[in-house]
Amino acid sequence: MLARSFAVWLAILPLAIVNGVLREALLESGFGLLRGLPVRQVLAAYTFTDGNLWRLVLVTTLVAPAIAWRRI
């Protein structure tokens, strides 16, 4: 049962990441560029400056199932 749940999670994870990447790229970056913001300023949203934790969210999403599995 645990193996099947993990397999389903592995199948859904790439879809969720692709969904988030496309949404971010098309909506936030696209709107930023349409508003006339420079590309450098739009891409600054993906760094750790000013407390931005987006990369940490991605790493946590990747590692969390393995940590949870070890605790069961």
PDB file of C-alpha atoms in Angstrom:
ATOM      1  CA  MET A   1       0.000   0.000   0.000  1.00  0.00           C
ATOM      2  CA  LEU A   2       2.800   2.399   0.905  1.00  0.00           C
ATOM      3  CA  ALA A   3       4.638   1.582  -2.318  1.00  0.00           C
ATOM      4  CA  ARG A   4       1.517   2.294  -4.387  1.00  0.00           C
ATOM      5  CA  SER A   5       0.972   5.615  -2.598  1.00  0.00           C
ATOM      6  CA  PHE A   6       4.577   6.596  -3.208  1.00  0.00           C
ATOM      7  CA  ALA A   7       4.279   5.628  -6.887  1.00  0.00           C
ATOM      8  CA  VAL A   8       1.192   7.802  -7.280  1.00  0.00           C
ATOM      9  CA  TRP A   9       2.984  10.675  -5.559  1.00  0.00           C
ATOM     10  CA  LEU A  10       5.953  10.244  -7.911  1.00  0.00           C
ATOM     11  CA  ALA A  11       3.605  10.388 -10.891  1.00  0.00           C
ATOM     12  CA  ILE A  12       1.827  13.522  -9.661  1.00  0.00           C
ATOM     13  CA  LEU A  13       4.928  15.446  -8.546  1.00  0.00           C
ATOM     14  CA  PRO A  14       6.305  16.191 -12.041  1.00  0.00           C
ATOM     15  CA  LEU A  15       2.870  17.339 -13.164  1.00  0.00           C
ATOM     16  CA  ALA A  16       2.594  19.673 -10.190  1.00  0.00           C
ATOM     17  CA  ILE A  17       6.059  21.105 -10.836  1.00  0.00           C
ATOM     18  CA  VAL A  18       5.335  21.624 -14.530  1.00  0.00           C
ATOM     19  CA  ASN A  19       2.050  23.290 -13.621  1.00  0.00           C
ATOM     20  CA  GLY A  20       3.768  25.660 -11.202  1.00  0.00           C
ATOM     21  CA  VAL A  21       6.601  26.458 -13.599  1.00  0.00           C
ATOM     22  CA  LEU A  22       4.243  27.194 -16.470  1.00  0.00           C
ATOM     23  CA  ARG A  23       1.985  29.306 -14.302  1.00  0.00           C
ATOM     24  CA  GLU A  24       4.927  31.283 -12.956  1.00  0.00           C
ATOM     25  CA  ALA A  25       6.522  31.675 -16.374  1.00  0.00           C
ATOM     26  CA  LEU A  26       3.372  32.689 -18.177  1.00  0.00           C
ATOM     27  CA  LEU A  27       1.576  34.715 -15.563  1.00  0.00           C
ATOM     28  CA  GLU A  28       4.094  36.349 -13.281  1.00  0.00           C
ATOM     29  CA  SER A  29       6.991  36.664 -15.674  1.00  0.00           C
ATOM     30  CA  GLY A  30       4.736  37.440 -18.601  1.00  0.00           C
ATOM     31  CA  PHE A  31       2.858  40.146 -16.733  1.00  0.00           C
ATOM     32  CA  GLY A  32       6.128  41.567 -15.447  1.00  0.00           C
ATOM     33  CA  LEU A  33       7.501  41.801 -18.961  1.00  0.00           C
ATOM     34  CA  LEU A  34       4.230  43.277 -20.253  1.00  0.00           C
ATOM     35  CA  ARG A  35       4.431  45.944 -17.567  1.00  0.00           C
ATOM     36  CA  GLY A  36       7.849  46.864 -18.912  1.00  0.00           C
ATOM     37  CA  LEU A  37       9.948  45.416 -16.124  1.00  0.00           C
ATOM     38  CA  PRO A  38      13.474  44.389 -17.133  1.00  0.00           C
ATOM     39  CA  VAL A  39      14.137  40.658 -17.437  1.00  0.00           C
ATOM     40  CA  ARG A  40      16.713  40.865 -14.650  1.00  0.00           C
ATOM     41  CA  GLN A  41      14.101  42.243 -12.256  1.00  0.00           C
ATOM     42  CA  VAL A  42      11.565  39.570 -13.223  1.00  0.00           C
ATOM     43  CA  LEU A  43      14.127  36.782 -12.681  1.00  0.00           C
ATOM     44  CA  ALA A  44      15.115  38.240  -9.299  1.00  0.00           C
ATOM     45  CA  ALA A  45      11.949  36.651  -7.891  1.00  0.00           C
ATOM     46  CA  TYR A  46      13.668  33.258  -8.114  1.00  0.00           C
ATOM     47  CA  THR A  47      16.612  34.068  -5.830  1.00  0.00           C
ATOM     48  CA  PHE A  48      16.957  33.908  -2.046  1.00  0.00           C
ATOM     49  CA  THR A  49      17.313  37.691  -1.757  1.00  0.00           C
ATOM     50  CA  ASP A  50      14.702  39.540   0.277  1.00  0.00           C
ATOM     51  CA  GLY A  51      13.547  36.336   1.969  1.00  0.00           C
ATOM     52  CA  ASN A  52      12.289  34.571  -1.166  1.00  0.00           C
ATOM     53  CA  LEU A  53      12.039  30.868  -0.320  1.00  0.00           C
ATOM     54  CA  TRP A  54      10.727  29.396  -3.589  1.00  0.00           C
ATOM     55  CA  ARG A  55      13.760  27.131  -4.110  1.00  0.00           C
ATOM     56  CA  LEU A  56      13.430  25.888  -0.554  1.00  0.00           C
ATOM     57  CA  VAL A  57       9.806  24.963  -1.275  1.00  0.00           C
ATOM     58  CA  LEU A  58      10.896  22.877  -4.250  1.00  0.00           C
ATOM     59  CA  VAL A  59      13.607  21.063  -2.280  1.00  0.00           C
ATOM     60  CA  THR A  60      11.203  20.413   0.613  1.00  0.00           C
ATOM     61  CA  THR A  61       8.620  18.995  -1.784  1.00  0.00           C
ATOM     62  CA  LEU A  62      11.244  16.650  -3.179  1.00  0.00           C
ATOM     63  CA  VAL A  63      12.645  15.456   0.162  1.00  0.00           C
ATOM     64  CA  ALA A  64       9.520  15.361   2.380  1.00  0.00           C
ATOM     65  CA  PRO A  65       8.174  11.948   1.254  1.00  0.00           C
ATOM     66  CA  ALA A  66      11.487  10.234   1.996  1.00  0.00           C
ATOM     67  CA  ILE A  67      11.622  11.800   5.457  1.00  0.00           C
ATOM     68  CA  ALA A  68       8.008  10.854   6.173  1.00  0.00           C
ATOM     69  CA  TRP A  69       8.578   7.298   4.944  1.00  0.00           C
ATOM     70  CA  ARG A  70      11.507   6.808   7.334  1.00  0.00           C
ATOM     71  CA  ARG A  71       9.391   7.908  10.292  1.00  0.00           C
ATOM     72  CA  ILE A  72       6.574   5.435   9.625  1.00  0.00           C
TER      73      ILE A  72
END
